[in-house]
CSV table of C-alpha atoms in Angstrom, one decimal:
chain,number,residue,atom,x,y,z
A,5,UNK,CA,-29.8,30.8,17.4
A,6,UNK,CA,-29.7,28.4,21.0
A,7,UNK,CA,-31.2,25.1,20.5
A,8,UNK,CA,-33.4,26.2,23.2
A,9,UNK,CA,-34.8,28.7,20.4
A,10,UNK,CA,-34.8,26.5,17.7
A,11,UNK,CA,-37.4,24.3,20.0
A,12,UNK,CA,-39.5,26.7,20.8
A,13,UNK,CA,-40.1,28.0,16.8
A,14,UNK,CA,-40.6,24.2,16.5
A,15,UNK,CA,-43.2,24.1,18.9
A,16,UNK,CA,-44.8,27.3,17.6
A,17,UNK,CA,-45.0,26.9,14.0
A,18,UNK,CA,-45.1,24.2,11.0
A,19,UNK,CA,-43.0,25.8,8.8
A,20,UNK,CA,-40.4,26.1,11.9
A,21,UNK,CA,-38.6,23.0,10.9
A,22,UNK,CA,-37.8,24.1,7.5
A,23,UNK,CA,-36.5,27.6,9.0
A,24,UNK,CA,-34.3,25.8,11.6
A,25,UNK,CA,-32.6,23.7,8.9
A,26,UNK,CA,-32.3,26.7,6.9
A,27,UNK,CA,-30.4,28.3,9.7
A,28,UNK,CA,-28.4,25.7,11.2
A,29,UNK,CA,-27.2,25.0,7.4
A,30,UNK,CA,-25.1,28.3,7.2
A,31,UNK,CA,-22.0,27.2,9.4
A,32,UNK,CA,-21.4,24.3,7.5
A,33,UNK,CA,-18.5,24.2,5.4
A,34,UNK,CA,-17.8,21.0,4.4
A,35,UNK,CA,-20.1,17.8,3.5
A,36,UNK,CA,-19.9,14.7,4.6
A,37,UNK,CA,-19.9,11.0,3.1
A,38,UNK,CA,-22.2,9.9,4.9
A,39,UNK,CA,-24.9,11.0,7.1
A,40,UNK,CA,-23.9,11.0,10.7
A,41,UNK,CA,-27.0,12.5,11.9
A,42,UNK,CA,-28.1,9.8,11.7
A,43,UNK,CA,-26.4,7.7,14.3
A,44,UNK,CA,-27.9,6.9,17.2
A,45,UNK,CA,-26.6,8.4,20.4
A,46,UNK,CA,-26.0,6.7,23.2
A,47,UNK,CA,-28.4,8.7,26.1
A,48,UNK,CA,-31.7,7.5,23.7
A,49,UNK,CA,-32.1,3.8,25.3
A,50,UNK,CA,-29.4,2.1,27.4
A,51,UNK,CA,-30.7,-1.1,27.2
A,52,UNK,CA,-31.0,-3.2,24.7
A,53,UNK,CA,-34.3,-3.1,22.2
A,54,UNK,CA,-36.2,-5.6,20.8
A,55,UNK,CA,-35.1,-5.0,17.3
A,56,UNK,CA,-31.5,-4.5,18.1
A,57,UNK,CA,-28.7,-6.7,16.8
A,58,UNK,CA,-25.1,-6.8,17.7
A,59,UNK,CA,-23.4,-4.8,15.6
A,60,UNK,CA,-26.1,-1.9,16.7
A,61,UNK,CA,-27.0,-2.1,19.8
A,62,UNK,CA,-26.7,0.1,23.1
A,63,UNK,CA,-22.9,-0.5,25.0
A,64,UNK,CA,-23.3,2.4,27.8
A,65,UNK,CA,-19.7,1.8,29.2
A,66,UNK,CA,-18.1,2.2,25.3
A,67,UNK,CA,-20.6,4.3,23.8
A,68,UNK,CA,-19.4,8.3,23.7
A,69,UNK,CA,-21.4,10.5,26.1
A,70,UNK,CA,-20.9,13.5,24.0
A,71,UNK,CA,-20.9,17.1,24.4
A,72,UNK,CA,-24.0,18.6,25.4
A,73,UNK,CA,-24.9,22.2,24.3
A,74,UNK,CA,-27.8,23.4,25.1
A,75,UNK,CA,-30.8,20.8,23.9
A,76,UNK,CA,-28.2,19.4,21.5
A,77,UNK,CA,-25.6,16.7,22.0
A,78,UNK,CA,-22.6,16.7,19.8
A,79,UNK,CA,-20.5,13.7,18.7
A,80,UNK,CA,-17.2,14.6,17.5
A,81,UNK,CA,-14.6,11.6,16.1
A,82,UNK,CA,-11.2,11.3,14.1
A,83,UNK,CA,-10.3,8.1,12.3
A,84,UNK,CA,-6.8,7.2,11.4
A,85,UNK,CA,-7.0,4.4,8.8
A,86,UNK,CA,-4.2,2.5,7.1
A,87,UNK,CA,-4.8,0.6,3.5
A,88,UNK,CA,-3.4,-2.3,1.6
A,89,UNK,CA,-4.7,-2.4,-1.8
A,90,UNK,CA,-3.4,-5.2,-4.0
A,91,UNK,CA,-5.0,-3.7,-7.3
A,92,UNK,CA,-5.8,0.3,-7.3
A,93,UNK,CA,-6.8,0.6,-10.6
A,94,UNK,CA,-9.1,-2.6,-10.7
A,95,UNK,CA,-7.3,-4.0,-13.6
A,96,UNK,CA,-7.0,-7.6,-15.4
A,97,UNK,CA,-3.3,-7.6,-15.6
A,98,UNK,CA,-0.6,-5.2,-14.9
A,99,UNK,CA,-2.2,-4.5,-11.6
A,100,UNK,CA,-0.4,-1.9,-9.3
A,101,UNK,CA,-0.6,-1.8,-5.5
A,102,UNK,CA,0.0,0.7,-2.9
A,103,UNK,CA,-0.5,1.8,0.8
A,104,UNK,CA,-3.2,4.2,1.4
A,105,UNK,CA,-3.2,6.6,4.6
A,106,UNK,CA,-6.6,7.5,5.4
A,107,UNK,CA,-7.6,10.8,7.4
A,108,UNK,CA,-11.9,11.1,8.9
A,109,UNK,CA,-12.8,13.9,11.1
A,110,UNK,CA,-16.1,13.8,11.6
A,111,UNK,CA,-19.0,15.8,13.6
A,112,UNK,CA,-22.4,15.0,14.6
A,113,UNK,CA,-25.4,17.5,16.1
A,114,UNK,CA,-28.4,15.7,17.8
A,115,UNK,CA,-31.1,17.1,19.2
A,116,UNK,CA,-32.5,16.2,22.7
A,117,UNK,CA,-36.0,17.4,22.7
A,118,UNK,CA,-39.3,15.5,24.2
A,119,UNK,CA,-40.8,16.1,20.5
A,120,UNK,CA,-39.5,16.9,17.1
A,121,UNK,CA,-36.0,16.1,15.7
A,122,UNK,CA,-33.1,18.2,14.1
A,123,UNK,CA,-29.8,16.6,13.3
A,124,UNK,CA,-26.7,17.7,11.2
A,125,UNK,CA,-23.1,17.6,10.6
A,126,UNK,CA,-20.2,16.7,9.0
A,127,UNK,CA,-17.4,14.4,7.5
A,128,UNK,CA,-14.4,14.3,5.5
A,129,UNK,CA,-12.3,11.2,4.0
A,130,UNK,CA,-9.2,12.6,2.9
A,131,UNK,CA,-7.1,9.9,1.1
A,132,UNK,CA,-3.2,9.9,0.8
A,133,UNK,CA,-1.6,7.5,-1.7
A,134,UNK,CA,2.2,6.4,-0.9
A,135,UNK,CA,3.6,5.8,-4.6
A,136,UNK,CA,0.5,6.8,-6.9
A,137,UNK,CA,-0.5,10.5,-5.3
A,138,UNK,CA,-3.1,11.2,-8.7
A,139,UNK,CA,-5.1,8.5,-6.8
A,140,UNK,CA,-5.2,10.6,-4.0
A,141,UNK,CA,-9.0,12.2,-2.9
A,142,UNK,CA,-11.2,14.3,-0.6
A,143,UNK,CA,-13.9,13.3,-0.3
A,144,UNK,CA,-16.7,15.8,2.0
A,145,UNK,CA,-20.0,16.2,2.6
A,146,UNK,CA,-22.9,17.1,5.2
A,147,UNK,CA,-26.3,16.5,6.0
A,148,UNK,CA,-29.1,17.8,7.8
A,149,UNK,CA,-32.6,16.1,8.5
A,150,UNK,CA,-35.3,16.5,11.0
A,151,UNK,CA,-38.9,15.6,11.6
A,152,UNK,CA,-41.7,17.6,13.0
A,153,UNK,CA,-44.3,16.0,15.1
A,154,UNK,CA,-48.0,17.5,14.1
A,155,UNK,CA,-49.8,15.1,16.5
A,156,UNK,CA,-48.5,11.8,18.2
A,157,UNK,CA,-49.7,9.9,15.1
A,158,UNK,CA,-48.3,12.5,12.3
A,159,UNK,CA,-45.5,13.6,11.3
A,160,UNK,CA,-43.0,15.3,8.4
A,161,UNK,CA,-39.8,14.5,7.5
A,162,UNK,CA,-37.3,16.4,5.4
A,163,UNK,CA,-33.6,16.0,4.7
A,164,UNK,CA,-31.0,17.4,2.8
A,165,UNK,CA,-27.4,16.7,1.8
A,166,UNK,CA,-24.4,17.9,-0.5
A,167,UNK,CA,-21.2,16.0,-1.1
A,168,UNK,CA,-18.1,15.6,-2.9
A,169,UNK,CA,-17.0,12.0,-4.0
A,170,UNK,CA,-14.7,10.7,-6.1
A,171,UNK,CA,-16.1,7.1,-8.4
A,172,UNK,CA,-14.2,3.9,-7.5
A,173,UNK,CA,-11.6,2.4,-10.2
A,174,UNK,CA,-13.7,-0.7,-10.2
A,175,UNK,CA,-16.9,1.2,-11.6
A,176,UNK,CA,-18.4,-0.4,-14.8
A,177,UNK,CA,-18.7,3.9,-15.5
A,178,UNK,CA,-15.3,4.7,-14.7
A,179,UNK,CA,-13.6,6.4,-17.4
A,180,UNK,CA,-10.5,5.7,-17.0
A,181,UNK,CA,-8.7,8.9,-16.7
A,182,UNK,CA,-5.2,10.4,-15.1
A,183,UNK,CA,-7.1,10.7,-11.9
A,184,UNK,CA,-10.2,9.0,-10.4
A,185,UNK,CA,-13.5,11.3,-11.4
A,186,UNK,CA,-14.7,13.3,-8.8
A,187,UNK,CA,-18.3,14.7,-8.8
A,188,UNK,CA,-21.1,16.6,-6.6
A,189,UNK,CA,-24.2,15.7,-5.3
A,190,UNK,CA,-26.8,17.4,-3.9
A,191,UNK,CA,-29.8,15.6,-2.5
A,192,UNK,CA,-33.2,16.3,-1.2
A,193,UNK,CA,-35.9,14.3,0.7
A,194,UNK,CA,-39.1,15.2,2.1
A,195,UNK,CA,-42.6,13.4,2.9
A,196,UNK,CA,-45.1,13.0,5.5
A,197,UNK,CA,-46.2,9.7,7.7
A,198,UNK,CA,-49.7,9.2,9.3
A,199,UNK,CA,-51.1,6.5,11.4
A,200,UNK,CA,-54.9,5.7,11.8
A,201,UNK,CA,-56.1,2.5,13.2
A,202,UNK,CA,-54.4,0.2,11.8
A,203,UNK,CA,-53.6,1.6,8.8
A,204,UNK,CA,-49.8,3.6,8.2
A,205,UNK,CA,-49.3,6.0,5.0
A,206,UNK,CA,-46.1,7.0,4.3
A,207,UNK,CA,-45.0,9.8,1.1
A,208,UNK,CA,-41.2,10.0,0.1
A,209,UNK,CA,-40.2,12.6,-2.4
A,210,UNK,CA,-36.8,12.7,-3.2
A,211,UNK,CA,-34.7,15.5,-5.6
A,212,UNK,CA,-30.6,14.4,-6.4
A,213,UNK,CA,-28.7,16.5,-8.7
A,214,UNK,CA,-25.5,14.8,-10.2
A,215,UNK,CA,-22.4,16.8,-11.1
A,216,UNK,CA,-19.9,14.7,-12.6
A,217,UNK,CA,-15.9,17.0,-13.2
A,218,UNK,CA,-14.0,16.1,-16.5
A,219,UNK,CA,-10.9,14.7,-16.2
A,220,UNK,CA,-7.2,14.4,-17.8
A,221,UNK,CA,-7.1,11.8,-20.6
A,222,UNK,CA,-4.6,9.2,-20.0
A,223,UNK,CA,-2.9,10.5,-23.3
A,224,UNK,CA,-4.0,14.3,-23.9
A,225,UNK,CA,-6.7,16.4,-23.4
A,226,UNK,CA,-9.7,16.1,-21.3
A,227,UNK,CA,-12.5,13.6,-20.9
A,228,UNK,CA,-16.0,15.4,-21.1
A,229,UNK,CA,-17.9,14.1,-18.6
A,230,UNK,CA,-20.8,16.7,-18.7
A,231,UNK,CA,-22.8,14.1,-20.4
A,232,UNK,CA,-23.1,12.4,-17.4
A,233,UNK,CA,-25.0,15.7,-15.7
A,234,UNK,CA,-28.2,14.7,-14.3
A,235,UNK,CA,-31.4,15.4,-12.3
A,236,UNK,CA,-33.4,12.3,-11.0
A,237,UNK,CA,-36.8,12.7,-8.9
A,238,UNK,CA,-38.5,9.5,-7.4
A,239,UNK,CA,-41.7,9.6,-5.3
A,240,UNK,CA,-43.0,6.5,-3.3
A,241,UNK,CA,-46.5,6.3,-1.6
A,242,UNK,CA,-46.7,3.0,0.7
A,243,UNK,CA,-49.7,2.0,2.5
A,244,UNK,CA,-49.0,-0.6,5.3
A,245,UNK,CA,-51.8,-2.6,7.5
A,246,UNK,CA,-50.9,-3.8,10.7
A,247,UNK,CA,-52.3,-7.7,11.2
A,248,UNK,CA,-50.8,-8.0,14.5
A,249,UNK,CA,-48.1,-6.8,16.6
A,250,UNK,CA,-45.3,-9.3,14.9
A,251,UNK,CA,-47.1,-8.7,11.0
A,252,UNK,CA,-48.0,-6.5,8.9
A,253,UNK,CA,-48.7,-6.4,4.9
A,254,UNK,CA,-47.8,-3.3,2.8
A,255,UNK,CA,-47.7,-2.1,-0.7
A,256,UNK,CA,-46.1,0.5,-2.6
A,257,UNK,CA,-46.1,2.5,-5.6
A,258,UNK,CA,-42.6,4.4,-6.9
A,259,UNK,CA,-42.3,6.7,-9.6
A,260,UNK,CA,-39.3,8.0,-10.6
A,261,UNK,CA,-37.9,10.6,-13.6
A,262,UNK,CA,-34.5,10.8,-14.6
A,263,UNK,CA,-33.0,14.1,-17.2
A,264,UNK,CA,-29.7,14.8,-18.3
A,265,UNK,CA,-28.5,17.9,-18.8
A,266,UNK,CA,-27.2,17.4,-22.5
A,267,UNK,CA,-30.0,16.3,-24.3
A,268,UNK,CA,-27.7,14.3,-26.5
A,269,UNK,CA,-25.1,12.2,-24.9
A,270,UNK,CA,-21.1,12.2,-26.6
A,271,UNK,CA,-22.1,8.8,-27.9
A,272,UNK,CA,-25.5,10.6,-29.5
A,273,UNK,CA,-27.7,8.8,-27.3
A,274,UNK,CA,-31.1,10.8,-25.4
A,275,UNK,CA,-30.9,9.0,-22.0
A,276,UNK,CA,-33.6,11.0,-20.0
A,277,UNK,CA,-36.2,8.1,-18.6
A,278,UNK,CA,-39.0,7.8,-16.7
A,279,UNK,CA,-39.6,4.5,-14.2
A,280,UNK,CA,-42.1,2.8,-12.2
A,281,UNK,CA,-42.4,0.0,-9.9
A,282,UNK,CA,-45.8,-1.0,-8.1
A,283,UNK,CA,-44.7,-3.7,-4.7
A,284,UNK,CA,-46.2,-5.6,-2.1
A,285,UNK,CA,-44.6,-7.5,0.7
A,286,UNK,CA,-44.8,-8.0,4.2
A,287,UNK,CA,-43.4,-7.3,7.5
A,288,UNK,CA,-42.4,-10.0,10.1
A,289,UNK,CA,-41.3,-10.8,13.3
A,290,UNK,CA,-41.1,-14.6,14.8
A,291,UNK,CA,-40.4,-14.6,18.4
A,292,UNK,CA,-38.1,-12.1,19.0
A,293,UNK,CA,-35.4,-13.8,17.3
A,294,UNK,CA,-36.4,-13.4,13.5
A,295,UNK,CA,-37.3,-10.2,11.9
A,296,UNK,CA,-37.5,-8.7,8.3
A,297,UNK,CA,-39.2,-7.7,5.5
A,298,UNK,CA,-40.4,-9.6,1.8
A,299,UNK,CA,-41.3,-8.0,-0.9
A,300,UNK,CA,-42.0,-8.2,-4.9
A,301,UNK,CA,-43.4,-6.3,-7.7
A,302,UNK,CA,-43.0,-5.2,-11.4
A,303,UNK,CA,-40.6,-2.7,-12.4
A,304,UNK,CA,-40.3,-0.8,-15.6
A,305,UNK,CA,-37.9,1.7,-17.3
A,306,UNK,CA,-38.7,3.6,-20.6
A,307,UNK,CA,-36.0,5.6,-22.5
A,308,UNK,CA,-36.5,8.6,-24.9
A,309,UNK,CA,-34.2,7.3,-27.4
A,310,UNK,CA,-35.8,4.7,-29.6
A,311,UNK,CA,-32.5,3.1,-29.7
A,312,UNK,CA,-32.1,2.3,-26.1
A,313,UNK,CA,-34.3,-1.0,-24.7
A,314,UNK,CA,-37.1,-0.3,-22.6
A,315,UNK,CA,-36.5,-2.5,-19.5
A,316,UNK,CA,-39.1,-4.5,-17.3
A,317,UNK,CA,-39.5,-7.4,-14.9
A,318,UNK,CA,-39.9,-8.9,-11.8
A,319,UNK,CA,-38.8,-7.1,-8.9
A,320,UNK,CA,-38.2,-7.2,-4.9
A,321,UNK,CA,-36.2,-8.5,-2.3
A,322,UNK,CA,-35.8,-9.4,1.2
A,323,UNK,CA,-34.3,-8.5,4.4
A,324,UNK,CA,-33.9,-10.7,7.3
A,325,UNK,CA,-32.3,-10.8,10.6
A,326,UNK,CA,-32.0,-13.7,12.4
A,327,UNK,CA,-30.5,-13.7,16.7
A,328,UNK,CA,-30.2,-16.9,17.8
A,329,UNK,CA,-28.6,-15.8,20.7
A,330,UNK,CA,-27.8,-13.0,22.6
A,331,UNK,CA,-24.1,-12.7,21.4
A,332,UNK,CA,-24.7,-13.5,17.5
A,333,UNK,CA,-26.5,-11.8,14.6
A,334,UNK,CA,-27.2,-13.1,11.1
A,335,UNK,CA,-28.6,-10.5,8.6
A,336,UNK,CA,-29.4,-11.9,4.8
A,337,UNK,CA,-30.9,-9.4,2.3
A,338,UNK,CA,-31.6,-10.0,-1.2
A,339,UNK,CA,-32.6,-6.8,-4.0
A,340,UNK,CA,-33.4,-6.4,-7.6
A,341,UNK,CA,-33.6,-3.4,-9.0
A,342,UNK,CA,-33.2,-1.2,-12.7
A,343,UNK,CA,-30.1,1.0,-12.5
A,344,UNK,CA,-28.6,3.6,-14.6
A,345,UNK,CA,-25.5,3.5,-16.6
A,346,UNK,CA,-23.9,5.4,-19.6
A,347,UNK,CA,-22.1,2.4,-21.0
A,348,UNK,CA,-22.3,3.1,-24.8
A,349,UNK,CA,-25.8,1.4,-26.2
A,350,UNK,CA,-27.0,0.0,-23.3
A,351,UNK,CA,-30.0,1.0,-21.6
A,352,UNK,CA,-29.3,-0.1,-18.0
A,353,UNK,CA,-29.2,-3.0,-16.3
A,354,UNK,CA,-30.9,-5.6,-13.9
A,355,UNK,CA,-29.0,-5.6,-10.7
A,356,UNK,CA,-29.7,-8.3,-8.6
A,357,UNK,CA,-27.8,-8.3,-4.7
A,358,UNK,CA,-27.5,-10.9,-2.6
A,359,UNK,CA,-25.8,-10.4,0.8
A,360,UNK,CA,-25.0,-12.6,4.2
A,361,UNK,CA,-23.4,-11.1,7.3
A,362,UNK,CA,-22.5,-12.3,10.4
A,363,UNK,CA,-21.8,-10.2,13.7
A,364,UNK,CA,-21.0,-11.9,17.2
A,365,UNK,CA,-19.7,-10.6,20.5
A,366,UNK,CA,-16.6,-12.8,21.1
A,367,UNK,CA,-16.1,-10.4,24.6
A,368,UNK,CA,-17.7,-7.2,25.5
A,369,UNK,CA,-15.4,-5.3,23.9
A,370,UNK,CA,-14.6,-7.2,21.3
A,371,UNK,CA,-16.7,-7.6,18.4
A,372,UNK,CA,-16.2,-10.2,15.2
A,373,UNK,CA,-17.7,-9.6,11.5
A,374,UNK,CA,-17.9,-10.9,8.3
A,375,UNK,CA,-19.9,-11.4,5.2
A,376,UNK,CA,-20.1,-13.2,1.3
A,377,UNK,CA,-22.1,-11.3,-1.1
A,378,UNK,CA,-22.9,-12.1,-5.0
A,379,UNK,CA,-23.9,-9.4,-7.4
A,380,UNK,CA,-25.2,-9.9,-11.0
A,381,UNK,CA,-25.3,-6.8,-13.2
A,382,UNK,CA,-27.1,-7.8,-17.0
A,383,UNK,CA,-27.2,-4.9,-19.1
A,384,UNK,CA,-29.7,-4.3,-22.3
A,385,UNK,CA,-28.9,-2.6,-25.1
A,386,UNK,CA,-25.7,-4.5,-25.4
A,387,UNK,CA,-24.1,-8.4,-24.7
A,388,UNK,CA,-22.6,-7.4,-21.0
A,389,UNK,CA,-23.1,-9.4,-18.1
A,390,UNK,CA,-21.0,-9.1,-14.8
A,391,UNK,CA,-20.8,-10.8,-11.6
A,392,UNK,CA,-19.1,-9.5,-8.5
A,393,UNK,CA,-18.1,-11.8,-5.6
A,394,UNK,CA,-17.1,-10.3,-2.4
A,395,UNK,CA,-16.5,-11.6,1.3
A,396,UNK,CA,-14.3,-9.8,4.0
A,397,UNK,CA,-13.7,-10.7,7.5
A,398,UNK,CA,-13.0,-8.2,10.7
A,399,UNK,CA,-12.7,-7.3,14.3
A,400,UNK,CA,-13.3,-3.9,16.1
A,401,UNK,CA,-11.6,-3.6,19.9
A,402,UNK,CA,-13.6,-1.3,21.7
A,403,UNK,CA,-10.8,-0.3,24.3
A,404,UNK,CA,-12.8,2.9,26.1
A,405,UNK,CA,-15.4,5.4,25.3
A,406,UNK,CA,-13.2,7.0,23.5
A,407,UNK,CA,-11.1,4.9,21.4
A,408,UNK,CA,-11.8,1.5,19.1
A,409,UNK,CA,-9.9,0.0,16.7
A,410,UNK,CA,-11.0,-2.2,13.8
A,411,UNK,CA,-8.9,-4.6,11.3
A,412,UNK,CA,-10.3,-6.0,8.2
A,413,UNK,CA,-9.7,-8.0,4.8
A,414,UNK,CA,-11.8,-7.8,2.2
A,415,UNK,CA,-12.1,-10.0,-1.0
A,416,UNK,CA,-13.0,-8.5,-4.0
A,417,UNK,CA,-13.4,-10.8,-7.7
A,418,UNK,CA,-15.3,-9.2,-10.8
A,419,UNK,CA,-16.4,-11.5,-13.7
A,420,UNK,CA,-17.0,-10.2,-17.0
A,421,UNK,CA,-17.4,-11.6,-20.5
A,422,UNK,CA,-16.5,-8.0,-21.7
A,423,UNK,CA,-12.8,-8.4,-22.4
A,424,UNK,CA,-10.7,-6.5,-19.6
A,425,UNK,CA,-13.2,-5.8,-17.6
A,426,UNK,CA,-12.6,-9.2,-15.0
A,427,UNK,CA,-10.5,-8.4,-11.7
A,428,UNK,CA,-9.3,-9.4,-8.5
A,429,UNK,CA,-8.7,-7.2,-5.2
A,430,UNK,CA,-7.6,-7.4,-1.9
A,431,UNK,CA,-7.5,-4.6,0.8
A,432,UNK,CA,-6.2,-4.9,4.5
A,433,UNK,CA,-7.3,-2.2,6.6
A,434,UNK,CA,-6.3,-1.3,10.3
A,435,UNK,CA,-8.4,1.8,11.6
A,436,UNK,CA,-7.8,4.1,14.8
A,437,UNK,CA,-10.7,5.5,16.1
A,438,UNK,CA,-11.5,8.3,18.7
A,439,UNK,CA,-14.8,10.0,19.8
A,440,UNK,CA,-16.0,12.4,22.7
């Protein structure tokens, strides 16, 4: 099917989005890591936006024009990367480093039409290893999402994604096996936003299926990791009212239900749970220069097994970006939130996030970045607490459209008063890009 086609269904019927995803699905083989739909191309707005930052906005003379095919432009890329990690398997002592060669094709479809939306495409992250090869992953995936314009103030959204990951050595969850855990995910988002007066209602539904793979013990055997299985479903309903152009107030209500697929987990805990968390905040923007979002509520997480705590608290964050000039970019945000885990008698855990960055244009084409962050992860059910410090410097040389190159270092310390659990990392990273 043309684009040209795949517009005029659009146009013609409701249900067209859905069949156009449905169609445009089938070619694609692999899945990506993440969504590169949803990148904005470069022929939307050439000059800079009022919301725009450094790091994001429009550079027409570095930007890739694309390929255009019909009403669709397509972005393809290949990145080139080269690793130093000081500590691959995120240990206390004994630590082992290596060199890591890094492979990313990636492909991007977006549509050019005067209404509605269709993206998809593609990525790969194939990792190569230079003394350790079991470390060694592909990771794939791809996306598609659209939106359908019913009338100039409503509209649906849908999106869908499947991808194959591997879990990092440094996860709390990891389990430690001859080779990192790979697993699938498959994840579906859908919901509907209106406008009238002054009013803005927005409902997210959201389906993810977890698949996690068993892998070789570091002794014998496998490890089962089908305890791990799960379905999670969240819904959020927000309802926002414009004061003024520069504020508005919002609140919002999330549900969310989590099931595992073995009622009975290998440590004979039932972890299925349901969740809520009711929100207010509002949205700001000072001058031009300051913009960003506040926000707090109660959250709550309740657990089918007696055993495990029910968890509640305060929750909410912020997100702020501050330009005090045209050439610099300071972005803070700050999250709480209940997460899962399958650490053995605990609940979850309390995960609060707080993050500075800084982006600044040193010259056109070059482009300096770096950020601190401070994590705190406390876990119920059991005496765990861990911090994570991180902070990481880097510079991307945007040489033409069609090639950039970044180098990086990035800091990495965890701190936990489970025994073995505390580690340090560093990783250098010199990347090779090129794009049409």
């Amino acid at each position: 099917m043309s684009g040209i086609g795949i517009q005029t269904c659009l146009r013609g019927s409701a249900v067209g989005l859905v069949v156009a995803m449905a169609a445009m699905w089938a070619p694609i083989e692999v899945f990506a890591q993440q969504p590169p739909a949803t990148r904005s191309a470069p022929f939307v707005r050439v000059s800079p936006g009022r919301n725009e930052t450094v790091a994001n906005r429009r550079r027409p003379q570095y930007d890739p024009v694309g390929i255009r095919r019909g009403s669709f432009f397509i972005y393809p890329s290949f990145e080139v990367a080269g690793l130093y990690d000081s500590n691959i398997f995120a240990t206390q002592t004994n630590q082992k480093q290596d060199f890591i060669v890094l492979l990313s094709p990636e492909i991007a479809f977006r549509s050019n039409w005067r209404r509605h939306q269709l993206n998809f495409g593609a990525r790969a992250d194939v990792a190569h290893y230079k003394s350790h090869t079991k470390e060694n992953y592909q990771d794939a995936s791809g996306v598609i999402n659209g939106r359908y314009d019913i009338t100039g103030r409503t509209y649906l959204f849908a999106g869908v994604e499947f991808a194959h990951r591997h879990e990092d050595r440094g996860s709390p969850d990891d389990v430690g096996g001859k080779i990192p855990t790979r697993f699938w995910t498959a994840e579906l988002t859908g919901g509907i936003q209106h406008i009238f007066g002054r009013f803005t209602v927005r409902f997210t539904n959201r389906v993810r299926l977890l698949d996690f793979k068993d892998v070789p013990a570091a002794g014998v055997g496998l490890i089962d990791n089908d305890d791990r299985d799960r379905r999670e479903w969240s819904g959020v309903v927000r309802l926002t009212y414009r004061v003024n152009p520069r504020i508005s107030v919002f609140g919002q209500v999330t549900g969310d239900q989590v099931r595992y697929n073995d009622r009975v987990d290998n440590a004979g805990f039932i972890r299925d749970n349901v969740g809520y968390e009711v929100e207010g905040g509002v949205t700001i923007e000072l001058t031009g220069k300051l913009v960003g979002e506040v926000f707090a509520g109660w959250g709550s997480r309740n657990y089918r097994d007696p055993t495990l705590t029910t968890i509640s608290g305060p929750s909410g964050g912020l997100s702020l970006t501050w330009t005090p000039t045209g050439l610099t970019t300071v972005t803070g945000t700050v999250v709480r939130t209940i997460e899962q885990t399958t650490q053995v008698g605990a609940s979850g855990y309390w995960s609060t996030n707080i993050r500075v960055s800084v982006d600044h244009e040193f010259r056109r084409n070059v482009l300096l970045n770096g950020f601190g962050s401070y994590q705190l992860d406390e876990y119920k059910g059991i005496s765990r607490e861990d911090q994570w410090f991180r902070a990481g410097v880097g510079a991307t040389f945007l040489i033409n459209r069609n090639v950039n190159m970044f180098g990086g270092y990035e800091f990495t310390r965890s701190v936990s008063d489970v025994g073995g659990n505390s580690f340090t990392r560093h990783l250098v990273i010199v990347r090779v890009k090129g794009q049409l």
